[in-house]
PDB file of C-alpha atoms in Angstrom:
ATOM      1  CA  UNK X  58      -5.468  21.531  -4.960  1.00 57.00           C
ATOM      2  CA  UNK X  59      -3.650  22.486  -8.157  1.00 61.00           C
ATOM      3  CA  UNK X  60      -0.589  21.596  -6.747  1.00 61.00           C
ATOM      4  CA  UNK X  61      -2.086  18.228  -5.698  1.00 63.00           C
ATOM      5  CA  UNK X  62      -3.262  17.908  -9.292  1.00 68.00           C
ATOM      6  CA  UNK X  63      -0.210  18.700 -11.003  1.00 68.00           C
ATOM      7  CA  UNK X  64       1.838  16.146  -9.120  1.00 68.00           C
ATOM      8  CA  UNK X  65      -0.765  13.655  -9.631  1.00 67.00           C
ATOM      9  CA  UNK X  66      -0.898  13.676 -13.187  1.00 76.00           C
ATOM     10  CA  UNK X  67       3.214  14.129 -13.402  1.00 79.00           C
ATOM     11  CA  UNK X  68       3.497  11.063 -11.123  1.00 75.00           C
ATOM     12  CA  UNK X  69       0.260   9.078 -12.402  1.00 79.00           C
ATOM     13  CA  UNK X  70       1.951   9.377 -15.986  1.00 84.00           C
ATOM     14  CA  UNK X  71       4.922   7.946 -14.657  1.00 86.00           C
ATOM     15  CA  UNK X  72       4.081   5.399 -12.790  1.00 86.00           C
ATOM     16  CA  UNK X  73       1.582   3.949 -15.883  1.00 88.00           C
ATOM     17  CA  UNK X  74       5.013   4.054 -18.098  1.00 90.00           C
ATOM     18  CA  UNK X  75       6.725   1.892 -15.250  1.00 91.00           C
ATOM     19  CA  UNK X  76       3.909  -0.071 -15.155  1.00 92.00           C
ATOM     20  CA  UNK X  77       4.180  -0.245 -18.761  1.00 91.00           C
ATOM     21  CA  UNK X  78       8.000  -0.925 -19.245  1.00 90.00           C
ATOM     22  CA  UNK X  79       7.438  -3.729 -16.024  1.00 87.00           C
ATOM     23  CA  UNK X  80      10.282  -6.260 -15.581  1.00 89.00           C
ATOM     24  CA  UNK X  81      13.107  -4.608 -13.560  1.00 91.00           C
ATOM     25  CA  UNK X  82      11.775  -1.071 -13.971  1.00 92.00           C
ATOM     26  CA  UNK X  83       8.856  -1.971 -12.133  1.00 93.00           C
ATOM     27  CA  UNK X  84      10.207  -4.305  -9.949  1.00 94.00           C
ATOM     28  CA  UNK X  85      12.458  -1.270  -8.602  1.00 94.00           C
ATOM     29  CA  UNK X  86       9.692   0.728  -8.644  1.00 94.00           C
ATOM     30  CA  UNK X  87       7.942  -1.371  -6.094  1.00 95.00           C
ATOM     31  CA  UNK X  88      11.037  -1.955  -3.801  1.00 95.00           C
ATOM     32  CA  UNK X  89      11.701   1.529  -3.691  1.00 95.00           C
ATOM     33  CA  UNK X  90       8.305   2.291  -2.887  1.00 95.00           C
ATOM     34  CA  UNK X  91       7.992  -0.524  -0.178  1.00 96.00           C
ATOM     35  CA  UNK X  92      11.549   0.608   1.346  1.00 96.00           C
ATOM     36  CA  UNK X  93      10.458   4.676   1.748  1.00 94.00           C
ATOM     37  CA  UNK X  94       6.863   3.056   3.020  1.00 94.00           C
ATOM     38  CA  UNK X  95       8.177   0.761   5.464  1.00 96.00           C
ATOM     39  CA  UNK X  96      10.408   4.222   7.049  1.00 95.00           C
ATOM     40  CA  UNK X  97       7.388   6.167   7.472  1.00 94.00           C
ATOM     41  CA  UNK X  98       5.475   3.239   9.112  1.00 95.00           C
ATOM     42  CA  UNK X  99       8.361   2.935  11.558  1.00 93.00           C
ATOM     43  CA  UNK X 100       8.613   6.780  11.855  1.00 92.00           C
ATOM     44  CA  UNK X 101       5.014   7.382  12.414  1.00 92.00           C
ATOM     45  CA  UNK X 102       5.456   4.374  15.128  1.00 91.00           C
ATOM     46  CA  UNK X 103       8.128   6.199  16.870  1.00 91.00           C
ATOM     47  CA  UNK X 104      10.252   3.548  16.227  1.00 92.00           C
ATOM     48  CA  UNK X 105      14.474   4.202  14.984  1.00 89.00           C
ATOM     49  CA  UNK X 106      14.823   2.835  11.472  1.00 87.00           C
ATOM     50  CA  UNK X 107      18.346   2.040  11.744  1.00 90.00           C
ATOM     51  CA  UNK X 108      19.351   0.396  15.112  1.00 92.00           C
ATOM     52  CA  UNK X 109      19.066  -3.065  15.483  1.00 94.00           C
ATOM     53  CA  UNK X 110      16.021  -3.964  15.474  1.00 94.00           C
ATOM     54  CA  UNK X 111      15.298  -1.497  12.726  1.00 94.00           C
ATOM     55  CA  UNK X 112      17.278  -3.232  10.231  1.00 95.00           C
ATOM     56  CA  UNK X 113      15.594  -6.599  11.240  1.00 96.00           C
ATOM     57  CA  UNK X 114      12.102  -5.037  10.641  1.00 95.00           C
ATOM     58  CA  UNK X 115      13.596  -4.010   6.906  1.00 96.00           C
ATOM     59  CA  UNK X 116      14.866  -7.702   6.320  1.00 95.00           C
ATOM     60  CA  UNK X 117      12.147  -9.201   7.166  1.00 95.00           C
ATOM     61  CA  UNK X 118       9.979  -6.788   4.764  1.00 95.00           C
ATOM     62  CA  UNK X 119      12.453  -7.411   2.007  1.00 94.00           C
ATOM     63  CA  UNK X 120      12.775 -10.869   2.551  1.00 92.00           C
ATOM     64  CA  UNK X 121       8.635 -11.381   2.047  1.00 93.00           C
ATOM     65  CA  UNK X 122       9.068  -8.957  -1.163  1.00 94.00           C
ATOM     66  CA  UNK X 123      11.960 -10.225  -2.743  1.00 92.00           C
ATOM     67  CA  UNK X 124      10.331 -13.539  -4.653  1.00 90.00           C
ATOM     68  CA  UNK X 125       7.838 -11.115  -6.417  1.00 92.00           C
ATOM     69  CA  UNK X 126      10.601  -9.208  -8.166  1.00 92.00           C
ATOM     70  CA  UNK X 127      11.463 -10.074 -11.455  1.00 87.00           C
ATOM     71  CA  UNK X 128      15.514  -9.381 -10.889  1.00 80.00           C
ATOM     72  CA  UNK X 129      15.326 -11.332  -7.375  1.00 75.00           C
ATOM     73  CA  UNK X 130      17.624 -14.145  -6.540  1.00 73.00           C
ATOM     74  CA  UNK X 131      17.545 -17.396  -4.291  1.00 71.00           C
ATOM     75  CA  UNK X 132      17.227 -16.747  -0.971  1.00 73.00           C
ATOM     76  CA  UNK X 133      18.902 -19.249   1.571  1.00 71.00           C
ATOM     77  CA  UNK X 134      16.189 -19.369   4.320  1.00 75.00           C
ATOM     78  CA  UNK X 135      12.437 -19.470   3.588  1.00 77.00           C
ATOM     79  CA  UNK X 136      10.607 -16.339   4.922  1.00 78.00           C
ATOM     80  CA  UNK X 137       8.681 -18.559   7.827  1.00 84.00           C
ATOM     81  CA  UNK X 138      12.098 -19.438   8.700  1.00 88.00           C
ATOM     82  CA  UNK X 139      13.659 -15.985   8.850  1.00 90.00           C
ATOM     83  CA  UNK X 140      10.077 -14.465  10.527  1.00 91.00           C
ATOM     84  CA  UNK X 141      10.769 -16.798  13.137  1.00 93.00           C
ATOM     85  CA  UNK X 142      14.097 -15.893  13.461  1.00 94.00           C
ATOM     86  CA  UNK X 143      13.912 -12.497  13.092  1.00 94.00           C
ATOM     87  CA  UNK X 144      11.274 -12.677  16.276  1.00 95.00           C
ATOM     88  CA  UNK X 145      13.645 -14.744  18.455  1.00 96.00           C
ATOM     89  CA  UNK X 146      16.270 -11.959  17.779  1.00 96.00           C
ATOM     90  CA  UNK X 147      13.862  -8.637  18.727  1.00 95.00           C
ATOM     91  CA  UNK X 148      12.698 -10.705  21.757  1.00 95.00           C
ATOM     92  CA  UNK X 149      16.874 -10.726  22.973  1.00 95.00           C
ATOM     93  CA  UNK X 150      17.524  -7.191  21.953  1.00 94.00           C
ATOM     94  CA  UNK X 151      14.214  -6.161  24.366  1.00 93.00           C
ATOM     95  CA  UNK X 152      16.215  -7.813  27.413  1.00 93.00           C
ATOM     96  CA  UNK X 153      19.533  -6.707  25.868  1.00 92.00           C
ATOM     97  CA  UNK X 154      18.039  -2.806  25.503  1.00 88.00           C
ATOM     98  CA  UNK X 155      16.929  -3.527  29.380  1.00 85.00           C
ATOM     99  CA  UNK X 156      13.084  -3.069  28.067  1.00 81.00           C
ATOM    100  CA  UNK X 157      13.742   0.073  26.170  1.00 88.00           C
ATOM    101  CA  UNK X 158      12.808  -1.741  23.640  1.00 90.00           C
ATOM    102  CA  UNK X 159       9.245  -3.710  24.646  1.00 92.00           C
ATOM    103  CA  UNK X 160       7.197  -5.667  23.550  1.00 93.00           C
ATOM    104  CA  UNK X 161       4.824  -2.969  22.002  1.00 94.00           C
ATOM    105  CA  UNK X 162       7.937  -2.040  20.423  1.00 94.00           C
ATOM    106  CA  UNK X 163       8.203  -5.868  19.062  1.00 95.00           C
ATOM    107  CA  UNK X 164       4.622  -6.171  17.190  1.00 95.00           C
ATOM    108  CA  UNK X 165       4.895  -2.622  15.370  1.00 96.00           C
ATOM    109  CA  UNK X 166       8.102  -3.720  13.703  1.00 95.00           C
ATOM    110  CA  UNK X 167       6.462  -6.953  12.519  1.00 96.00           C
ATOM    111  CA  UNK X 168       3.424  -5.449  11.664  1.00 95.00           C
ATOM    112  CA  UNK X 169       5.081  -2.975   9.875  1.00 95.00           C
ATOM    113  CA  UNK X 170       6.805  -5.293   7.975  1.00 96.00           C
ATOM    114  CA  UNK X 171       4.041  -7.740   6.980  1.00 95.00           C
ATOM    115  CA  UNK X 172       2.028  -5.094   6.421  1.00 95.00           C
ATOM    116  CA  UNK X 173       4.300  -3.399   3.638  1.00 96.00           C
ATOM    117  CA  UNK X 174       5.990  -6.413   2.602  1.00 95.00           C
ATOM    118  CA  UNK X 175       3.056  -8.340   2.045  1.00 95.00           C
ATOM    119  CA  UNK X 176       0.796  -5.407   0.027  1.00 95.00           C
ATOM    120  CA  UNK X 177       3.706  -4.560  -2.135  1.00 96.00           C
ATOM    121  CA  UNK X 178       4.419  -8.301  -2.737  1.00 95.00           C
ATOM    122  CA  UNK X 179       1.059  -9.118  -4.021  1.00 96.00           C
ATOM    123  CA  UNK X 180       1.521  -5.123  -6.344  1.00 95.00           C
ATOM    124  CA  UNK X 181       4.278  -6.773  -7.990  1.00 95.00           C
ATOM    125  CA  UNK X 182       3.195 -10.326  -8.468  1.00 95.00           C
ATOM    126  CA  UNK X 183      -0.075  -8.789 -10.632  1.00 95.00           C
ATOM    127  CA  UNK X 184       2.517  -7.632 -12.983  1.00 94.00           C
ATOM    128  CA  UNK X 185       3.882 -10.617 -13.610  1.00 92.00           C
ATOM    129  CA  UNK X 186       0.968 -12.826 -13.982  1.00 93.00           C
ATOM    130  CA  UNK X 187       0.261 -13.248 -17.987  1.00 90.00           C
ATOM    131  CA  UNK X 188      -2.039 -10.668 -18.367  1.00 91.00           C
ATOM    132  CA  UNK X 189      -0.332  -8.745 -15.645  1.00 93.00           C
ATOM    133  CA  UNK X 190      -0.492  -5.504 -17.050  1.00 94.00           C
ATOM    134  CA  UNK X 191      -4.250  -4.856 -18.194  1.00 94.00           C
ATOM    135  CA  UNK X 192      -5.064  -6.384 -14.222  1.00 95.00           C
ATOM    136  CA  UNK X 193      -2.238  -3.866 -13.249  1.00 95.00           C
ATOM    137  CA  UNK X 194      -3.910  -0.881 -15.137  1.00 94.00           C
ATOM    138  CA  UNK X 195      -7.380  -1.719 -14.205  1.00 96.00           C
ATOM    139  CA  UNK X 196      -6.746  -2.290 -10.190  1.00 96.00           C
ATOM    140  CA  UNK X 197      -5.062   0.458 -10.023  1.00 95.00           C
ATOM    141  CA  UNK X 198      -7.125   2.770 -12.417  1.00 95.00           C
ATOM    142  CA  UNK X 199     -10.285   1.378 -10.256  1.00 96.00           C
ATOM    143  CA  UNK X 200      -8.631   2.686  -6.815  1.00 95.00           C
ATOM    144  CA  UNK X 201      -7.588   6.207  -8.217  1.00 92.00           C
ATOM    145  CA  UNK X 202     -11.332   6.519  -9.688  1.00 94.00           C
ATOM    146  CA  UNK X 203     -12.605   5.612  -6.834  1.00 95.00           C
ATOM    147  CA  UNK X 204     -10.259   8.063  -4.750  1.00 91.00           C
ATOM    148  CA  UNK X 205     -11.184  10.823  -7.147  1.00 90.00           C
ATOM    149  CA  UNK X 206     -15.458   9.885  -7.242  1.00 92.00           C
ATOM    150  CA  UNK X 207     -15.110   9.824  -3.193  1.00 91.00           C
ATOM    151  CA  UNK X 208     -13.569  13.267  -3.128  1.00 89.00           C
ATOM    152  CA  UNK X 209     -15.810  15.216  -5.694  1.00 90.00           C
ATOM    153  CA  UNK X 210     -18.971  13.247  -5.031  1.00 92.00           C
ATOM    154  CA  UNK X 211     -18.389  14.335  -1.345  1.00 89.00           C
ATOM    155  CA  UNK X 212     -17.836  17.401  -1.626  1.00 87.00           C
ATOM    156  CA  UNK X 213     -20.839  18.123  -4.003  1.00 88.00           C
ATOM    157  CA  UNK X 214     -24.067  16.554  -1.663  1.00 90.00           C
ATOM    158  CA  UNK X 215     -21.804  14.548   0.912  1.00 81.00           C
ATOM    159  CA  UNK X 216     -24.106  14.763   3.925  1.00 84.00           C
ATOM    160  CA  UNK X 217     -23.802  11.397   6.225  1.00 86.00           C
ATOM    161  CA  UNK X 218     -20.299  11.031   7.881  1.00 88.00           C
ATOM    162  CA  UNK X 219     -18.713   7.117   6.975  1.00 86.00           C
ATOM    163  CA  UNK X 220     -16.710   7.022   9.541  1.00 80.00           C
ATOM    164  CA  UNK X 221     -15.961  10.112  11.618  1.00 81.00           C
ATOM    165  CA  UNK X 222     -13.861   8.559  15.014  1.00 81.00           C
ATOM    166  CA  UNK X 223     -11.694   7.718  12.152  1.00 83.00           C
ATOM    167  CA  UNK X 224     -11.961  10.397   9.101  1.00 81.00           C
ATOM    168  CA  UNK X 225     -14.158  12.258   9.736  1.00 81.00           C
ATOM    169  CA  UNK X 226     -14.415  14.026   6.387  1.00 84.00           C
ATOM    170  CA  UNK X 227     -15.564  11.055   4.741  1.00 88.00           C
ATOM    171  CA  UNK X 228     -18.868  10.825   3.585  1.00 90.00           C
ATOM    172  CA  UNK X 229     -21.570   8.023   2.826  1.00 90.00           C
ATOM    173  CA  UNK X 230     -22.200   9.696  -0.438  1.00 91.00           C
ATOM    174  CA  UNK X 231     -19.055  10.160  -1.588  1.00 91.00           C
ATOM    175  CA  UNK X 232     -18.077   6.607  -0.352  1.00 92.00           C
ATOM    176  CA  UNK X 233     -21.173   5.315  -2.954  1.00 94.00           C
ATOM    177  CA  UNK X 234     -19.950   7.857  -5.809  1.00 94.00           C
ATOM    178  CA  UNK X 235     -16.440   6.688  -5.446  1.00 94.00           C
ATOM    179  CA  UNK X 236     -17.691   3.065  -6.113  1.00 95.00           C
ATOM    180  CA  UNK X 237     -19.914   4.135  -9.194  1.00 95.00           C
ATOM    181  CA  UNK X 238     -16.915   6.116 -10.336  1.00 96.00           C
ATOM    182  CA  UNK X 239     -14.303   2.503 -10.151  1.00 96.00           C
ATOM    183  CA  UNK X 240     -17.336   0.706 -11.931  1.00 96.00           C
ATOM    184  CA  UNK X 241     -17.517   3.106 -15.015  1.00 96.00           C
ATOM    185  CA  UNK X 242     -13.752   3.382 -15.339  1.00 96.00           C
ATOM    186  CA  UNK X 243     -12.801   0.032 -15.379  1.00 96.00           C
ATOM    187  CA  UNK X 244     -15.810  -0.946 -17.516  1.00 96.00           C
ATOM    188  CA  UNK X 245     -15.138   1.703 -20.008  1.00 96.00           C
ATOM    189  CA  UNK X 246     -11.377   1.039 -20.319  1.00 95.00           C
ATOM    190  CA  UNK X 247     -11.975  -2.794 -20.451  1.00 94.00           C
ATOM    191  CA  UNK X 248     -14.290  -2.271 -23.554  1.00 93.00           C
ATOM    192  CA  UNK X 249     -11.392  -0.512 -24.849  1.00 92.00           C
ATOM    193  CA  UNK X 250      -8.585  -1.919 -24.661  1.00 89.00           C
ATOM    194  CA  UNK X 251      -8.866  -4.956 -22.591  1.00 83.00           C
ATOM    195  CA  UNK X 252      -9.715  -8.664 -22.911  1.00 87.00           C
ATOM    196  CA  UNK X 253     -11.488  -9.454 -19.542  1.00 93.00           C
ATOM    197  CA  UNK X 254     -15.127 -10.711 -19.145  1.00 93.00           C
ATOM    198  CA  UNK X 255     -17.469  -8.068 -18.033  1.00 95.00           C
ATOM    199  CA  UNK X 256     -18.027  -9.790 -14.937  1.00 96.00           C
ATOM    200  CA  UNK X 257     -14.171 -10.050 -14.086  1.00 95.00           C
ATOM    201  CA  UNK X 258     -13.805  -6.618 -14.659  1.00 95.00           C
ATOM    202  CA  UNK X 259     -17.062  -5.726 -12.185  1.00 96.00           C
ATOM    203  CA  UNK X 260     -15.669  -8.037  -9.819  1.00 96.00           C
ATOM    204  CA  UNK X 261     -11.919  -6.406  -9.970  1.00 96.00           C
ATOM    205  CA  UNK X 262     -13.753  -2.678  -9.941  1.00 96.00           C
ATOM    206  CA  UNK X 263     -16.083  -3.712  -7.071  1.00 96.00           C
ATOM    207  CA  UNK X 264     -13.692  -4.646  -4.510  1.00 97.00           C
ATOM    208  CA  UNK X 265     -11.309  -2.746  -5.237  1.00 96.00           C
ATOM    209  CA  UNK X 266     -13.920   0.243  -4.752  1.00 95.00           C
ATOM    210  CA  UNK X 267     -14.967  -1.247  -1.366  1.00 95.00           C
ATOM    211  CA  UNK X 268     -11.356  -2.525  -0.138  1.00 96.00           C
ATOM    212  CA  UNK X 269      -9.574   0.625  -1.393  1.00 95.00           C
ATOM    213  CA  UNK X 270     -12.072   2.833   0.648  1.00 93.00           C
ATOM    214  CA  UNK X 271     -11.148   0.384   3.483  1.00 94.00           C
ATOM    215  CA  UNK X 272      -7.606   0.662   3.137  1.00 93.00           C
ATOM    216  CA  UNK X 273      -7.892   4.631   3.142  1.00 91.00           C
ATOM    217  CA  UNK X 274      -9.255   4.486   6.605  1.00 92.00           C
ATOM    218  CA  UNK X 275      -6.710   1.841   7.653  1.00 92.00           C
ATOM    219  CA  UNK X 276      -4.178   4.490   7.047  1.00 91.00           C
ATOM    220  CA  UNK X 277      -6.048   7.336   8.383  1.00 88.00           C
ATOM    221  CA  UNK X 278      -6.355   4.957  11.676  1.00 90.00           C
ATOM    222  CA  UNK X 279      -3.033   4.594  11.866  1.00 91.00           C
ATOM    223  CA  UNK X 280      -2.097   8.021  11.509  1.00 89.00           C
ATOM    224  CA  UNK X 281      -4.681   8.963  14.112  1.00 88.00           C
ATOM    225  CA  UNK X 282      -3.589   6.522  16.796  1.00 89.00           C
ATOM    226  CA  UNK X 283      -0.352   7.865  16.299  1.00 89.00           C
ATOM    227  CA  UNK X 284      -1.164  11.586  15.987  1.00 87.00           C
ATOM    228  CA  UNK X 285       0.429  12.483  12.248  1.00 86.00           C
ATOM    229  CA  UNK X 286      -1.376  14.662  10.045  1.00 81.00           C
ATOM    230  CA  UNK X 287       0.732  12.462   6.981  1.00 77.00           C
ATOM    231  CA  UNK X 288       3.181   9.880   6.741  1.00 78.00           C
ATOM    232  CA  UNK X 289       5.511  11.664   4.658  1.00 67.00           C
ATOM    233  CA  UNK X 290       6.264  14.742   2.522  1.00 69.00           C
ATOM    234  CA  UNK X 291       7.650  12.891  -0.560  1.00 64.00           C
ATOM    235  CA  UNK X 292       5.032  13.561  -2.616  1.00 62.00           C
ATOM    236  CA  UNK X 293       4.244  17.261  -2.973  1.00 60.00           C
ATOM    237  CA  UNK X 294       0.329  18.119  -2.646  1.00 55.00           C
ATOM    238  CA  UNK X 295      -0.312  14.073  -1.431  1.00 57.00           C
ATOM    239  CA  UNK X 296       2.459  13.601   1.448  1.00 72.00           C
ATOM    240  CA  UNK X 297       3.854  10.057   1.988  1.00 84.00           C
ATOM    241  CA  UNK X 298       4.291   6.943   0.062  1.00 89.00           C
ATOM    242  CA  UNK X 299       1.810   5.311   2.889  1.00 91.00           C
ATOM    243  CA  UNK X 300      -0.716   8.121   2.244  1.00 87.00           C
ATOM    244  CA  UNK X 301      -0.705   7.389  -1.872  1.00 88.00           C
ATOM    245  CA  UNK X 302      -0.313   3.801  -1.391  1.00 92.00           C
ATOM    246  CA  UNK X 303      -2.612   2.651   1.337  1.00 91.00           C
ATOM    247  CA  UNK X 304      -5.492   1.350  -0.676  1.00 93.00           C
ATOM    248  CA  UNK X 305      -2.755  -0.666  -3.365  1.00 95.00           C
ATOM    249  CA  UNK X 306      -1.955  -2.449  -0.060  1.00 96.00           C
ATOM    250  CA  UNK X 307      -5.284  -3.435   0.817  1.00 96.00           C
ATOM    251  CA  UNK X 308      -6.566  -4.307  -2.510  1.00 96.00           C
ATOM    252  CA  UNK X 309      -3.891  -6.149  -4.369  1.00 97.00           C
ATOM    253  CA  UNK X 310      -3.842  -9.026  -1.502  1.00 96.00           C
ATOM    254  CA  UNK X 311      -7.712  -8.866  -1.414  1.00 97.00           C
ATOM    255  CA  UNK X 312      -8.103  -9.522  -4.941  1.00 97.00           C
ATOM    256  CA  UNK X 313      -5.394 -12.720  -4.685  1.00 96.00           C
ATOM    257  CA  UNK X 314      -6.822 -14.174  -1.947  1.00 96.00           C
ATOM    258  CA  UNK X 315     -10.449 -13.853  -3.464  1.00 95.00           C
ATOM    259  CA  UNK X 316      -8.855 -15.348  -6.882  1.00 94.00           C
ATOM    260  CA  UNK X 317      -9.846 -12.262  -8.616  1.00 94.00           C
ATOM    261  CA  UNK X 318      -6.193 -11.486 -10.421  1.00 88.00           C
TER     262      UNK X 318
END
């Protein structure tokens, strides 16, 4: 645990100063992120991150989180295009690789892919939006407090399992606590240094309470199906980039598809 803190608050630090600085520090930020996420979803899937169809799975990731970036250029096929593409060319290489390579094989490389591409994409593209960074700060401030209410709320009077097939240390209690935590903290630091409505904050804090929670167990599905205890060991005391990122991937889309940010 005090290892887990101490990284934490090193890395949380850092990442609010990118998030700060934005432009092409941030933009990088998220692209590295996205690329060292991408090879732990295709190493947790068993799947060889630099043959063939490897490399497709990472163009097709970039190619959906390229427009976001701030330093991007034009690209000279549309990502519908190049998905298509990109399909057509793992469906060859699985007759090519005599079914070594199958169909299973197929979807997990574009899931993969539109699963990082698309929940980094939509990380970067709150940045950018005119009041990018106080929606930045405040999504991401509302999944950590909710991560951190979850945790200590459960493990204080966390009785009633959420979810147990899938993580089964989660708790109804500390799924409710981590919800009043991302309510409080996004309030609070709205009154104090932001501009939003009180309702638009709620709204932000509220699903990204619910979603993150959501896109916890996504992970934790995916790392059960596949039999990992983590996704990575990048981040001392918190493993992967998938294990620290899973609920930005989840959210972020959410809240631009619900016209929240």
């Amino acid at each position: 645990m005090k290892q887990r803190i101490v990284t934490g608050l090193i890395g949380g630090a850092a990442f609010l100063f990118l998030i700060y600085a934005g432009g092409a520090w941030y933009s990088l930020l998220v692209l590295l992120l996205a690329l060292v996420g991408h090879f732990e979803f295709m190493r947790m899937a068993r799947l060889q991150p630099f043959n063939v169809a490897g490399i497709l799975g990472y163009v097709l990731m970039v190619s959906i989180l390229w427009p976001s970036l701030t330093f991007s250029t034009w690209l000279p096929i549309s990502t519908p295009d190049l998905m298509i593409a990109i399909l057509l060319l793992l469906l060859i290489y699985s007759v090519l690789r005599k079914n070594q390579f199958h169909i299973e094989h197929i979807a997990l490389t574009l899931v993969g892919a539109l699963y990082i591409g698309f929940g980094f994409t939509y990380m970067a593209a709150t940045r950018n939006l005119p009041d990018g960074l106080m929606l930045t700060v405040l999504v991401i401030l509302a999944i950590w407090s909710t991560d951190s209410g979850a945790y200590f709320v459960g493990k204080t009077i966390g009785k009633n399992k959420l979810w147990p097939e899938i993580s089964p240390n989660k708790t109804i209690e500390g799924s409710l606590g981590g919800l009043v935590a991302a309510v409080v903290v996004v309030l609070a630091v709205n009154a104090w240094l932001g501009n939003l409505s009180i309702v638009h904050a709620l709204m932000i804090a509220v699903v990204a309470g619910i979603v993150g929670q959501l896109g916890d167990l996504v992970e934790s599905g995916l790392k059960r199906h596949f039999g990992v205890k983590d996704s990575g060991q990048l981040i001392p005391g918190h493993g992967g980039v998938l294990d620290r990122f899973d609920s930005f991937l989840l959210v972020f889309p959410v809240l631009h598809l619900l016209g929240i940010v």
